[in-house]
mmCIF file of C-alpha atoms and ligand atoms in Angstrom:
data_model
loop_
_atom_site.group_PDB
_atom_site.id
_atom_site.type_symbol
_atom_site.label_atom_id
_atom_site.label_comp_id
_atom_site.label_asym_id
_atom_site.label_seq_id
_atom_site.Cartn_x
_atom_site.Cartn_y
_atom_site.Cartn_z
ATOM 1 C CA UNK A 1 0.000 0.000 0.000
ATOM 2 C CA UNK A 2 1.312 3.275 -0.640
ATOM 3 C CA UNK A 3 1.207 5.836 1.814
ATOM 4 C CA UNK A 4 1.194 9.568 2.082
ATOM 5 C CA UNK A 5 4.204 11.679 2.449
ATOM 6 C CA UNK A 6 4.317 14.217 5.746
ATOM 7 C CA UNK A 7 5.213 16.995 4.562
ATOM 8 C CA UNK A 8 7.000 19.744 6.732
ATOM 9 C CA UNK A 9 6.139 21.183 9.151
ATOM 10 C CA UNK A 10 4.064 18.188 10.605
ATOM 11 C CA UNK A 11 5.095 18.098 14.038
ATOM 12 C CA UNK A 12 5.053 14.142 13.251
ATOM 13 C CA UNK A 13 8.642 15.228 11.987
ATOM 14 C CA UNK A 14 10.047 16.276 14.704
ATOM 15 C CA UNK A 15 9.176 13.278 16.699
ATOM 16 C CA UNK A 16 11.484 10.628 18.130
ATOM 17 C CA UNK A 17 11.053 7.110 16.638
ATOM 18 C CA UNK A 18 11.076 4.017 18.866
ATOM 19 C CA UNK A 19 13.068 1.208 18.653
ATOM 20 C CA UNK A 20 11.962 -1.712 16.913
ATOM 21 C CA UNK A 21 11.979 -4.769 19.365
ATOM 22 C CA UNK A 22 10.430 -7.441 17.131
ATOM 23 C CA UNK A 23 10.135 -7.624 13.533
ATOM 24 C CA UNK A 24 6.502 -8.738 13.781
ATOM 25 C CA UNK A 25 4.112 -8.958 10.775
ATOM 26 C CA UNK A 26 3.133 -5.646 11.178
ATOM 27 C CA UNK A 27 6.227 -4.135 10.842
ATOM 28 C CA UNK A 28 6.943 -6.406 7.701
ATOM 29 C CA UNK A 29 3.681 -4.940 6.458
ATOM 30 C CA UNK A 30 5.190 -1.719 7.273
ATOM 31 C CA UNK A 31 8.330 -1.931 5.551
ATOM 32 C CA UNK A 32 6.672 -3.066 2.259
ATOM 33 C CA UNK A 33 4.967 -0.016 2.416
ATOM 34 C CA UNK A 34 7.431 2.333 2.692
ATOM 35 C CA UNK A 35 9.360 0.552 -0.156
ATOM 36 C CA UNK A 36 6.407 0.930 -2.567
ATOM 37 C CA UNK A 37 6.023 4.431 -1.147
ATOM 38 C CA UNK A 38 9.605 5.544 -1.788
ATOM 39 C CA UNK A 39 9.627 3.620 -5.300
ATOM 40 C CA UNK A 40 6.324 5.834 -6.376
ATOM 41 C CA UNK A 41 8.000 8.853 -5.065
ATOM 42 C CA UNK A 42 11.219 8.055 -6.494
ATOM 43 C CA UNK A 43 12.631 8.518 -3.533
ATOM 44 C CA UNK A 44 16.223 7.267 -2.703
ATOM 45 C CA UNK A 45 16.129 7.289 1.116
ATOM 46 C CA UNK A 46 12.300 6.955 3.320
ATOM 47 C CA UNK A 47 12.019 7.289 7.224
ATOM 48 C CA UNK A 48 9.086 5.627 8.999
ATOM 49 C CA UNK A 49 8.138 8.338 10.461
ATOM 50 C CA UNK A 50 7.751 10.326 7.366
ATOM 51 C CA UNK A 51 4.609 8.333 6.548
ATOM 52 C CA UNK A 52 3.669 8.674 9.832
ATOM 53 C CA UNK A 53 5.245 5.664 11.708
ATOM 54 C CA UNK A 54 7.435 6.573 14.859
ATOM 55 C CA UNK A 55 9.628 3.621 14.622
ATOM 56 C CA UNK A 56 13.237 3.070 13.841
ATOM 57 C CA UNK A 57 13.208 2.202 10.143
ATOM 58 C CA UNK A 58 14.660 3.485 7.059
ATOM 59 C CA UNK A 59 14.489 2.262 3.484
ATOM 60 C CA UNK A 60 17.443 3.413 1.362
ATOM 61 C CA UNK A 61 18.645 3.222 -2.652
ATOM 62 C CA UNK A 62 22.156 2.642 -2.552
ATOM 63 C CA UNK A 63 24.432 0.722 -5.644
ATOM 64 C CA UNK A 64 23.291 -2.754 -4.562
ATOM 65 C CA UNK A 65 19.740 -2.289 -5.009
ATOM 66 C CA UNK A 66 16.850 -1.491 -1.965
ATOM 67 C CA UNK A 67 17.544 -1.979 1.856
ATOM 68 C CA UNK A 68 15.591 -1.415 4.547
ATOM 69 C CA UNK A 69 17.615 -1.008 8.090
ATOM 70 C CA UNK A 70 15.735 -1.325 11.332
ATOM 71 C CA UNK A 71 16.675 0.086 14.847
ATOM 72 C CA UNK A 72 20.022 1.682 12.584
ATOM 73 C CA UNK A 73 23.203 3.160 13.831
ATOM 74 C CA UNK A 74 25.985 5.320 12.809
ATOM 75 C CA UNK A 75 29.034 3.784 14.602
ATOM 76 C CA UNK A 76 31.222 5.309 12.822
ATOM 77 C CA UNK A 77 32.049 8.652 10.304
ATOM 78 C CA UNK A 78 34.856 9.690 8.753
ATOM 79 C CA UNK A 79 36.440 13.120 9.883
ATOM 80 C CA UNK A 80 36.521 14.202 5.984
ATOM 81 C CA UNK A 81 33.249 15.920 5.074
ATOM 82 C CA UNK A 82 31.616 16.930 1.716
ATOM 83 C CA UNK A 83 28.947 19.490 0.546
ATOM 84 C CA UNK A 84 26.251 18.029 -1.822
ATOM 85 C CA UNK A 85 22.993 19.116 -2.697
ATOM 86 C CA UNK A 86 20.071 17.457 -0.952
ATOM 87 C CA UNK A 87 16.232 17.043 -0.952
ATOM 88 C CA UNK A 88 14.001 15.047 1.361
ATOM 89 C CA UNK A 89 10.377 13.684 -0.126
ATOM 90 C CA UNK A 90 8.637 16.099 2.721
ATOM 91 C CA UNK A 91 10.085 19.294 1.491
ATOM 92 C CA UNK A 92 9.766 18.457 -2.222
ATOM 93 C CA UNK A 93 11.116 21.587 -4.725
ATOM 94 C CA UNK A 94 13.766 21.967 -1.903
ATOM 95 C CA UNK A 95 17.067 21.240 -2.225
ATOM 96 C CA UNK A 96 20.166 22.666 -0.400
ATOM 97 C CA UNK A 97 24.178 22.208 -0.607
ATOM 98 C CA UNK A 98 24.678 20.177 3.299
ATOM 99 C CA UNK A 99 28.305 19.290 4.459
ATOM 100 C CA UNK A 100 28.197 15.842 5.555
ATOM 101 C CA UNK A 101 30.765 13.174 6.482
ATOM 102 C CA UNK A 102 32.019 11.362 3.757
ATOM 103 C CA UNK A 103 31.748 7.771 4.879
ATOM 104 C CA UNK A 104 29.868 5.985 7.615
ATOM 105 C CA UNK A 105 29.848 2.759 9.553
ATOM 106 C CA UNK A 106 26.319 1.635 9.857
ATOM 107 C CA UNK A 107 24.739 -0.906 12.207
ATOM 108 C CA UNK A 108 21.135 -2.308 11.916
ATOM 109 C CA UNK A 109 18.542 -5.198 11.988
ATOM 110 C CA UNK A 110 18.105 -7.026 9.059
ATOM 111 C CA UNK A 111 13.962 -8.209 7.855
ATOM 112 C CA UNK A 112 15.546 -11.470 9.552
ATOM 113 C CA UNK A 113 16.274 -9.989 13.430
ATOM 114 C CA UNK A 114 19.820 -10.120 12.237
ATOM 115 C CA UNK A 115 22.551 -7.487 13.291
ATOM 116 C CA UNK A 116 24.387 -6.450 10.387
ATOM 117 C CA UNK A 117 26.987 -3.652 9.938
ATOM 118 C CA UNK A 118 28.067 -1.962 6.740
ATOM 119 C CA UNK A 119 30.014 0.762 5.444
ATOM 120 C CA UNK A 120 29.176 3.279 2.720
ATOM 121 C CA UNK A 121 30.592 6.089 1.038
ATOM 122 C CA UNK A 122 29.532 8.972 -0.927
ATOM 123 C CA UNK A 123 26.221 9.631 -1.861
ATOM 124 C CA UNK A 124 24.882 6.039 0.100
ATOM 125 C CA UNK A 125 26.547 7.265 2.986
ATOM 126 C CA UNK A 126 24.635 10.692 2.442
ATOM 127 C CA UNK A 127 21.282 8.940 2.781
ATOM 128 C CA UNK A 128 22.071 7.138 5.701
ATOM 129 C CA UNK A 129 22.951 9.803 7.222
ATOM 130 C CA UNK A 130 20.048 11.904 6.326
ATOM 131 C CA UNK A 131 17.351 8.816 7.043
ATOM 132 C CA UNK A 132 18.970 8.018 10.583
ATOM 133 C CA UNK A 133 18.561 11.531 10.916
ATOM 134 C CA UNK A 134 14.742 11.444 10.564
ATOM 135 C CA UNK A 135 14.496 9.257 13.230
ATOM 136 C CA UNK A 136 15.381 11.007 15.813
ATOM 137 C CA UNK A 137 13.723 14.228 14.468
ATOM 138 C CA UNK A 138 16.692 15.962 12.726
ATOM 139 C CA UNK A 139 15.748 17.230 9.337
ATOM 140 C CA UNK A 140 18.134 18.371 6.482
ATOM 141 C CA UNK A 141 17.366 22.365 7.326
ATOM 142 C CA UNK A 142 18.905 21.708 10.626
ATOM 143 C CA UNK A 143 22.067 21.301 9.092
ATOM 144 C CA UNK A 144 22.166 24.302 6.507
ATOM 145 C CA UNK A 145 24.992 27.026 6.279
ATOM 146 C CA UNK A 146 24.543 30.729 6.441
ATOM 147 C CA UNK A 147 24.243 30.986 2.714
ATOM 148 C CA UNK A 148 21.354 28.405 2.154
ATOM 149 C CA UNK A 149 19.605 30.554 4.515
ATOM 150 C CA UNK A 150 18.073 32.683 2.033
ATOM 151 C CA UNK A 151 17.233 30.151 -0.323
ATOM 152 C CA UNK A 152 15.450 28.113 2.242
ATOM 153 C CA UNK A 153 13.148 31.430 3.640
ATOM 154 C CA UNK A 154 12.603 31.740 0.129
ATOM 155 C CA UNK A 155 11.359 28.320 0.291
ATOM 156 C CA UNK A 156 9.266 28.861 2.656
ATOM 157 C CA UNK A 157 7.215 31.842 1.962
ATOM 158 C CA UNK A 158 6.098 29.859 -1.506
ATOM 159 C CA UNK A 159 5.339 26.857 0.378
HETATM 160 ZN ZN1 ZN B 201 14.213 13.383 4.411
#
């Protein structure tokens, strides 16, 4: 089932997600639908709780095809940091240039109740970063420099 976007600024955004403690039907269910959500909305990185779910999941694009993390983890980043340009799914028109580090050391559930850890660079790394983000009720404006500023008012007196 596909599900609706929140868009900003739903206070269901700024919300802390729980942790998942089983993977239970229901959360399956879940996950499916945020897969087939971020697929229609060709999304490359979905948060639970940004169709309305407060729990520790993320779905994200990377090289390898779809994954979907539960209860994930940055253990590690790397101390080298990059600016790209970013958008999130519930600010869509917006993007903005956000430093970020360049590599991360991720730790998760698997759909199995398996731990799993992983690295990622680049752009994969970006989304991680950005998804894990979500569930703790960080969005990508939180992290903008002084001259994105303007851009992102303008942003928001169109929106
Ligand atoms: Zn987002």
């Amino acid at each position: 089932m596909i599900r609706t976007i929140i868009k900003y600024p739903n206070s269901v955004l700024r919300k802390k997600c729980e942790e998942i403690k089983e993977v239970t039907p229901e959360i399956k269910e879940l996950i499916l639908n945020m897969v087939e959500t971020a697929e229609k909305n060709q999304g490359i990185g979905l948060a639970a709780s940004q169709v309305g779910e407060l729990k520790r999941i993320i779905a994200v694009q990377t090289e390898q095809g779809k994954v979907v993390f539960i209860n994930p983890k940055i253990l590690r980043k790397t101390r080298e940091t990059e600016i790209m340009e970013e958008g999130c799914l519930s600010f869509p028109g917006l993007f903005l240039k956000i430093k970020r580090a360049k590599g991360v050391e991720i730790e998760a559930v698997d759909l199995e109740g398996k731990k799993i850890q992983i690295k990622a660079t680049g752009l994969t790394a970006r989304v991680f970063q950005h998804e894990i983000d979500h569930l703790d009720g960080i969005l990508f404006i939180d992290h903008v420099r002084i001259l994105q500023r303007i851009k992102m008012l303008k942003y928001f007196i169109w929106h």
